[in-house]
Tab-separated table of C-alpha atoms and ligand atoms in Angstrom:
chain	number	residue	atom	x	y	z
R	9	UNK	CA	129.413	245.580	98.037
R	10	UNK	CA	125.798	245.401	98.863
R	11	UNK	CA	123.214	248.168	99.276
R	12	UNK	CA	120.089	247.437	100.864
R	13	UNK	CA	117.177	249.669	99.595
R	14	UNK	CA	114.681	251.108	101.945
R	15	UNK	CA	111.356	248.858	102.132
R	16	UNK	CA	108.928	251.396	100.607
R	17	UNK	CA	111.479	252.685	98.029
R	18	UNK	CA	109.827	254.530	95.072
R	19	UNK	CA	110.842	254.041	91.281
R	20	UNK	CA	111.932	257.493	90.983
R	21	UNK	CA	114.294	257.157	93.939
R	22	UNK	CA	115.889	253.866	92.337
R	23	UNK	CA	116.345	255.683	89.142
R	24	UNK	CA	118.234	258.524	90.809
R	25	UNK	CA	120.357	255.879	92.787
R	26	UNK	CA	120.966	253.916	89.495
R	27	UNK	CA	121.950	257.137	87.608
R	28	UNK	CA	124.400	258.131	90.310
R	29	UNK	CA	125.918	254.586	90.511
R	30	UNK	CA	126.362	254.618	86.702
R	31	UNK	CA	128.921	257.326	87.275
R	32	UNK	CA	131.046	255.459	89.614
R	33	UNK	CA	132.334	252.496	87.520
R	34	UNK	CA	130.784	249.755	89.539
R	35	UNK	CA	128.679	246.972	87.696
R	36	UNK	CA	125.451	246.993	89.267
R	37	UNK	CA	122.817	244.107	89.613
R	38	UNK	CA	119.534	244.717	91.049
R	39	UNK	CA	118.072	241.882	93.342
R	40	UNK	CA	114.440	241.725	94.494
R	41	UNK	CA	113.692	238.982	97.048
R	42	UNK	CA	110.616	237.990	99.004
R	43	UNK	CA	111.984	240.035	102.123
R	44	UNK	CA	114.017	243.031	100.555
R	45	UNK	CA	115.461	245.168	97.512
R	46	UNK	CA	119.377	245.129	97.080
R	47	UNK	CA	121.871	246.422	94.589
R	48	UNK	CA	124.865	244.259	94.192
R	49	UNK	CA	127.931	246.242	93.250
R	50	UNK	CA	130.961	244.771	91.549
R	51	UNK	CA	134.164	245.981	90.355
R	52	UNK	CA	137.502	247.126	91.832
R	53	UNK	CA	136.656	251.086	91.898
R	54	UNK	CA	137.839	253.731	94.091
R	55	UNK	CA	134.999	255.453	95.494
R	56	UNK	CA	133.912	257.050	98.758
R	57	UNK	CA	131.077	254.961	99.613
R	58	UNK	CA	129.597	257.224	102.035
R	59	UNK	CA	128.241	259.146	99.078
R	60	UNK	CA	126.223	256.066	98.236
R	61	UNK	CA	125.082	255.619	101.701
R	62	UNK	CA	123.581	259.033	101.958
R	63	UNK	CA	121.375	258.735	98.880
R	64	UNK	CA	117.585	258.907	99.470
R	65	UNK	CA	116.243	255.488	99.472
R	66	UNK	CA	119.352	253.779	100.557
R	67	UNK	CA	118.804	251.785	103.919
R	68	UNK	CA	122.355	250.454	104.486
R	69	UNK	CA	125.466	249.760	102.634
R	70	UNK	CA	128.083	246.982	103.202
R	71	UNK	CA	131.602	246.298	101.950
R	72	UNK	CA	131.821	242.488	101.077
R	73	UNK	CA	135.171	241.296	100.367
R	74	UNK	CA	134.126	237.772	99.074
R	75	UNK	CA	133.438	236.245	95.581
R	76	UNK	CA	129.809	235.660	96.617
R	77	UNK	CA	128.078	238.575	98.087
R	78	UNK	CA	124.504	238.221	99.424
R	79	UNK	CA	125.073	234.952	101.083
R	80	UNK	CA	128.115	236.213	102.840
R	81	UNK	CA	128.113	237.077	106.398
R	82	UNK	CA	130.239	240.298	105.719
R	83	UNK	CA	127.077	242.217	105.381
R	84	UNK	CA	124.569	239.918	107.339
R	85	UNK	CA	126.387	239.302	110.506
R	86	UNK	CA	123.407	237.607	112.306
R	87	UNK	CA	122.717	234.140	111.360
R	88	UNK	CA	119.664	233.259	109.241
R	89	UNK	CA	116.703	231.235	110.463
R	90	UNK	CA	114.487	229.470	107.661
R	91	UNK	CA	110.851	229.675	109.046
R	92	UNK	CA	108.776	226.704	107.544
R	93	UNK	CA	105.745	227.692	109.373
R	94	UNK	CA	103.765	226.064	112.346
R	95	UNK	CA	106.881	227.162	114.657
R	96	UNK	CA	109.198	224.895	112.578
R	97	UNK	CA	112.422	226.598	111.896
R	98	UNK	CA	115.705	225.833	110.638
R	99	UNK	CA	119.070	227.724	111.760
R	100	UNK	CA	120.318	229.630	114.591
R	101	UNK	CA	118.741	228.404	118.069
R	102	UNK	CA	116.648	225.578	116.267
R	103	UNK	CA	118.720	222.600	115.820
R	104	UNK	CA	117.005	220.510	113.145
R	105	UNK	CA	116.921	216.813	112.692
R	106	UNK	CA	115.464	215.737	109.264
R	107	UNK	CA	114.924	212.134	108.850
R	108	UNK	CA	113.287	209.427	106.556
R	109	UNK	CA	113.914	206.955	103.838
R	110	UNK	CA	116.121	207.561	101.012
R	111	UNK	CA	112.980	206.730	98.768
R	112	UNK	CA	109.390	207.025	99.349
R	113	UNK	CA	108.564	203.625	98.382
R	114	UNK	CA	104.739	203.468	99.276
R	115	UNK	CA	102.081	204.396	101.712
R	116	UNK	CA	102.530	201.917	104.418
R	117	UNK	CA	106.277	202.508	104.674
R	118	UNK	CA	105.635	206.301	104.538
R	119	UNK	CA	103.029	206.226	107.499
R	120	UNK	CA	105.402	203.775	109.433
R	121	UNK	CA	108.274	206.237	109.194
R	122	UNK	CA	106.104	209.441	109.651
R	123	UNK	CA	104.563	207.797	112.806
R	124	UNK	CA	107.982	207.037	114.201
R	125	UNK	CA	109.159	210.511	113.710
R	126	UNK	CA	106.224	212.026	115.374
R	127	UNK	CA	106.654	209.554	118.417
R	128	UNK	CA	110.239	210.869	118.601
R	129	UNK	CA	109.927	214.479	118.432
R	130	UNK	CA	111.253	214.936	114.808
R	131	UNK	CA	109.423	217.719	112.774
R	132	UNK	CA	110.743	217.280	109.306
R	133	UNK	CA	110.684	214.025	107.178
R	134	UNK	CA	112.748	213.570	104.148
R	135	UNK	CA	112.091	211.338	101.278
R	136	UNK	CA	112.751	211.266	97.604
R	137	UNK	CA	110.217	210.646	94.901
R	138	UNK	CA	112.454	211.878	92.138
R	139	UNK	CA	115.772	210.005	92.610
R	140	UNK	CA	118.800	210.442	90.612
R	141	UNK	CA	120.413	207.050	90.321
R	142	UNK	CA	123.643	205.965	88.881
R	143	UNK	CA	122.064	203.014	86.938
R	144	UNK	CA	118.910	204.051	84.998
R	145	UNK	CA	117.556	200.547	85.775
R	146	UNK	CA	117.559	201.249	89.570
R	147	UNK	CA	114.401	202.453	91.548
R	148	UNK	CA	113.712	206.061	90.366
R	149	UNK	CA	111.069	206.985	92.838
R	150	UNK	CA	107.328	207.071	92.476
R	151	UNK	CA	107.142	210.648	90.933
R	152	UNK	CA	104.452	213.214	91.702
R	153	UNK	CA	101.672	210.872	92.777
R	154	UNK	CA	104.070	209.392	95.419
R	155	UNK	CA	104.750	213.148	96.485
R	156	UNK	CA	101.045	213.883	97.080
R	157	UNK	CA	100.578	210.833	99.062
R	158	UNK	CA	103.918	211.567	101.193
R	159	UNK	CA	102.552	215.396	101.644
R	160	UNK	CA	99.239	214.189	102.788
R	161	UNK	CA	100.734	211.710	105.398
R	162	UNK	CA	103.011	214.238	106.849
R	163	UNK	CA	100.399	217.153	106.923
R	164	UNK	CA	97.999	214.894	108.457
R	165	UNK	CA	100.693	214.467	111.371
R	166	UNK	CA	102.147	217.892	111.593
R	167	UNK	CA	105.228	217.121	109.757
R	168	UNK	CA	107.173	219.156	107.192
R	169	UNK	CA	108.731	217.673	104.224
R	170	UNK	CA	112.123	217.876	102.376
R	171	UNK	CA	112.113	216.189	98.867
R	172	UNK	CA	114.618	216.404	95.941
R	173	UNK	CA	113.746	218.465	92.680
R	174	UNK	CA	115.796	217.139	89.626
R	175	UNK	CA	114.735	219.561	87.177
R	176	UNK	CA	113.161	222.984	86.819
R	177	UNK	CA	110.139	221.446	84.797
R	178	UNK	CA	109.026	219.705	87.892
R	179	UNK	CA	108.938	222.845	90.403
R	180	UNK	CA	105.164	223.939	89.506
R	181	UNK	CA	103.711	220.360	89.873
R	182	UNK	CA	105.894	219.906	93.243
R	183	UNK	CA	105.085	223.168	94.685
R	184	UNK	CA	101.810	222.706	96.594
R	185	UNK	CA	103.124	219.368	98.146
R	186	UNK	CA	106.784	220.629	99.136
R	187	UNK	CA	108.106	222.507	102.234
R	188	UNK	CA	111.752	222.346	101.540
R	189	UNK	CA	113.213	221.625	97.783
R	190	UNK	CA	116.493	219.643	97.931
R	191	UNK	CA	118.898	220.047	95.247
R	192	UNK	CA	121.092	216.900	95.062
R	193	UNK	CA	124.961	216.730	94.543
R	194	UNK	CA	124.397	215.806	90.817
R	195	UNK	CA	122.640	218.954	90.380
R	196	UNK	CA	124.768	221.523	92.589
R	197	UNK	CA	125.503	223.510	89.662
R	198	UNK	CA	122.529	223.147	87.466
R	199	UNK	CA	122.344	227.005	87.227
R	200	UNK	CA	118.866	226.846	85.457
R	201	UNK	CA	117.305	224.969	88.191
R	202	UNK	CA	118.983	227.239	90.862
R	203	UNK	CA	117.548	230.306	88.945
R	204	UNK	CA	114.104	228.718	88.835
R	205	UNK	CA	114.402	227.957	92.599
R	206	UNK	CA	115.205	231.492	93.010
R	207	UNK	CA	111.734	232.624	91.735
R	208	UNK	CA	110.041	230.360	94.283
R	209	UNK	CA	109.037	231.430	97.888
R	210	UNK	CA	109.976	227.930	99.230
R	211	UNK	CA	112.909	226.957	101.407
R	212	UNK	CA	115.768	224.976	99.021
R	213	UNK	CA	118.448	223.061	100.589
R	214	UNK	CA	121.461	222.907	98.585
R	215	UNK	CA	123.673	219.847	98.720
R	216	UNK	CA	127.355	220.301	97.878
R	217	UNK	CA	128.576	219.089	94.579
R	218	UNK	CA	130.527	215.710	95.139
R	219	UNK	CA	133.667	217.410	93.662
R	220	UNK	CA	132.447	220.975	94.347
R	221	UNK	CA	134.303	223.518	96.504
R	222	UNK	CA	132.950	225.370	99.223
R	223	UNK	CA	132.950	228.352	97.240
R	224	UNK	CA	131.127	226.640	94.291
R	225	UNK	CA	128.470	225.832	97.116
R	226	UNK	CA	128.386	229.371	98.230
R	227	UNK	CA	128.113	230.601	94.642
R	228	UNK	CA	125.245	228.105	94.029
R	229	UNK	CA	123.353	229.782	96.993
R	230	UNK	CA	124.076	233.131	95.476
R	231	UNK	CA	122.181	231.956	92.407
R	232	UNK	CA	119.130	231.188	94.398
R	233	UNK	CA	119.438	234.503	96.498
R	234	UNK	CA	120.199	236.652	93.474
R	235	UNK	CA	116.992	235.277	91.531
R	236	UNK	CA	114.791	236.330	94.480
R	237	UNK	CA	114.717	233.501	97.230
R	238	UNK	CA	116.347	234.151	100.650
R	239	UNK	CA	115.237	230.899	102.137
R	240	UNK	CA	118.418	228.817	101.587
R	241	UNK	CA	120.089	225.946	103.518
R	242	UNK	CA	123.511	224.856	102.859
R	243	UNK	CA	124.284	220.893	103.042
R	244	UNK	CA	127.512	219.043	103.452
R	245	UNK	CA	126.865	215.579	102.223
R	246	UNK	CA	130.652	214.541	101.621
R	247	UNK	CA	132.898	214.762	98.667
R	248	UNK	CA	134.591	212.057	96.375
R	249	UNK	CA	138.359	211.790	97.243
R	250	UNK	CA	140.917	209.043	96.713
R	251	UNK	CA	139.762	207.003	99.827
R	252	UNK	CA	137.844	203.807	98.899
R	253	UNK	CA	137.068	202.693	102.444
R	254	UNK	CA	133.918	204.558	102.521
R	255	UNK	CA	131.284	206.003	100.026
R	256	UNK	CA	132.250	209.763	100.309
R	257	UNK	CA	134.494	211.778	102.640
R	258	UNK	CA	132.071	213.852	105.044
R	259	UNK	CA	134.096	217.226	105.212
R	260	UNK	CA	133.723	218.412	108.665
R	261	UNK	CA	136.046	221.195	107.616
R	262	UNK	CA	133.533	222.537	105.399
R	263	UNK	CA	130.802	222.744	108.031
R	264	UNK	CA	133.226	224.880	110.179
R	265	UNK	CA	134.219	227.103	107.260
R	266	UNK	CA	130.644	227.524	105.863
R	267	UNK	CA	129.252	228.639	109.341
R	268	UNK	CA	132.243	231.122	109.420
R	269	UNK	CA	131.675	232.460	105.913
R	270	UNK	CA	127.899	232.627	105.639
R	271	UNK	CA	124.843	233.621	107.280
R	272	UNK	CA	123.004	230.668	106.082
R	273	UNK	CA	122.125	227.362	108.000
R	274	UNK	CA	124.390	224.409	107.579
R	275	UNK	CA	122.880	220.845	107.603
R	276	UNK	CA	124.980	217.836	107.764
R	277	UNK	CA	124.118	214.541	105.691
R	278	UNK	CA	126.491	212.005	107.519
R	279	UNK	CA	124.480	209.259	105.581
R	280	UNK	CA	125.662	209.993	102.284
R	281	UNK	CA	128.712	211.569	103.849
R	282	UNK	CA	130.233	208.183	104.847
R	283	UNK	CA	127.623	205.771	103.363
R	284	UNK	CA	128.045	203.066	105.926
R	285	UNK	CA	125.297	202.589	108.493
R	286	UNK	CA	127.551	201.576	111.396
R	287	UNK	CA	129.457	204.882	111.232
R	288	UNK	CA	126.606	207.291	110.646
R	289	UNK	CA	125.884	207.874	114.172
R	290	UNK	CA	129.559	208.983	114.958
R	291	UNK	CA	129.725	211.223	111.881
R	292	UNK	CA	126.473	212.729	112.816
R	293	UNK	CA	127.662	213.613	116.386
R	294	UNK	CA	131.054	214.982	115.019
R	295	UNK	CA	129.058	217.224	112.632
R	296	UNK	CA	127.285	218.691	115.578
R	297	UNK	CA	130.487	219.615	117.144
R	298	UNK	CA	131.710	221.014	113.807
R	299	UNK	CA	128.971	223.448	114.128
R	300	UNK	CA	126.097	222.017	112.086
R	301	UNK	CA	122.706	223.601	112.560
R	302	UNK	CA	121.187	220.416	111.948
R	303	UNK	CA	121.488	216.680	110.545
R	304	UNK	CA	119.599	214.886	107.697
R	305	UNK	CA	119.623	211.125	108.337
R	306	UNK	CA	118.206	208.211	106.260
R	307	UNK	CA	116.030	205.851	108.354
R	308	UNK	CA	113.629	203.107	107.286
R	309	UNK	CA	111.689	200.453	108.980
R	310	UNK	CA	113.937	197.730	107.592
R	311	UNK	CA	116.769	199.073	105.810
R	312	UNK	CA	117.874	195.851	104.484
R	313	UNK	CA	114.736	195.939	102.331
R	314	UNK	CA	115.091	199.568	101.179
R	315	UNK	CA	114.892	200.342	97.519
R	316	UNK	CA	117.912	202.678	97.587
R	317	UNK	CA	120.687	203.455	100.081
R	318	UNK	CA	119.799	200.784	102.331
R	319	UNK	CA	123.484	200.196	103.369
R	320	UNK	CA	123.734	203.841	104.906
R	321	UNK	CA	120.144	203.851	106.378
R	322	UNK	CA	119.397	203.511	110.174
R	323	UNK	CA	116.807	201.272	111.435
R	324	UNK	CA	114.418	202.920	114.034
R	325	UNK	CA	116.354	201.641	116.919
R	326	UNK	CA	119.562	203.251	115.668
R	327	UNK	CA	117.795	206.197	114.637
R	328	UNK	CA	116.267	206.544	118.283
R	329	UNK	CA	119.726	206.124	119.884
R	330	UNK	CA	121.205	208.844	117.499
R	331	UNK	CA	118.326	211.260	118.452
R	332	UNK	CA	118.948	210.897	122.110
R	333	UNK	CA	122.678	211.229	121.811
R	334	UNK	CA	122.280	214.366	119.514
R	335	UNK	CA	119.886	216.087	121.674
R	336	UNK	CA	122.043	215.337	124.678
R	337	UNK	CA	125.218	216.640	122.810
R	338	UNK	CA	123.274	219.914	122.055
R	339	UNK	CA	121.949	220.549	125.311
R	340	UNK	CA	125.754	220.976	126.460
R	341	UNK	CA	125.507	224.360	124.501
R	342	UNK	CA	129.147	224.310	123.705
C	429	PEP	C1	119.433	211.677	98.751
C	429	PEP	O1	119.282	212.643	99.468
C	429	PEP	O2	119.022	210.648	98.665
C	429	PEP	C2	120.488	212.174	97.596
C	429	PEP	C3	120.538	211.373	96.641
C	429	PEP	O3	121.448	212.810	98.045
C	429	PEP	P1	122.837	213.358	97.098
C	429	PEP	O4	122.334	214.310	96.396
C	429	PEP	O5	123.544	213.989	98.252
C	429	PEP	O6	123.510	212.037	96.637
C	430	MN	MN1	120.001	208.400	99.515
C-alpha cells in the first residue's frame, strides 16, 4: 500500500499519521523523493483503509498488490516521463533514440559521433568511460578525464549523455558531467550502488541483470525510488540463455510486461541484446513493436576498429537506416 502525503505536510501531522499506523499492524517505511513524500505500508493486515485516507495530511492512498510498490503502475497509472532538461524527455510520448560507441575512445572519435548524432536528430549520446570487461586486460575506458571531454563535446552541441557508473565511489566525481547514469547488467543487484543513486537528483537507467528476472529488475528500481530518486528508466538488454547462436537473448516479452506492470519508461538495447551487428536493426524495430519507449544503440565511425563491442556496433550508414526505419515505424502510432 502506498500513502502519498500532502506537499506541505507538517512534522506534527506526520507524527499523528505514524502513531495511527503503528496501531494497524502494517510495517511502515517513509520515502522522501525529489518530488513527493510517501509512506509504504507492507503486511497482510485487515484494515479499513478509508480510515487512513481520511487522516489529516494524507493526499491519497493506493492499494498495490505487487512485490514492488512505488514502481508499480497499480498506484501510478499514467506513464512517467523523465525530463533531462532543454526539452529532452524520455518516456510516454517522447520516443528516444540513444546512440554512441560502446566506449569513449578519444576526442576525435567522440566529436565524430556527436556531430553525426546532431546531424541525424539524435539528442542523447551513449558512451562508457568506466567499462566492466570480462577480461582485466581488455580496454577498461578512459575514466573521469574521458568523461569530462565527452561531456564538453556533447554540451557544446546540445546533446545529453548517458554513461555507466560502476561503483558508488564514482558518483560524486561523475555527477557534474552526467545526465543519465547507466547501471550495467553486472551491477543490476549492487544494492549499495542503487541506494547511492537513489540519493542523487539525476536520471538512472537500470539494465536488467543477465540472469535477472523481470521482478528483480523492478525491485532494483524500487531500491532507487525508495532511496529518494524517481527518475528511473528500465532497460532490457538481453539475458543469458542456452542459445549459443548469438550473445544474449533479447527478451521482447520483458518489454511488453514491464510496460504493463510499471509506470517507468522502458528502453531496449538490441546491441547487447543480440550482439551481432547485422541483426541489430531487426531487433530494434521489434522492440518498438513490443512497446519500448526508446532504443539504445552502439554506433562508431569504424566499428571494426572499436576498442569494445565492435561486433555489435553499427556504422553510420547502418545507424542512419535504423533511424529512418524506427522513425517511420513510430509514426504509424499503433
Ligand atoms: C554497455 O552498455 O556497453 C554495457 C556494458 O552494457 P551491459 O551492462 O548491458 O552489458
Ligand atoms: Mn557495449
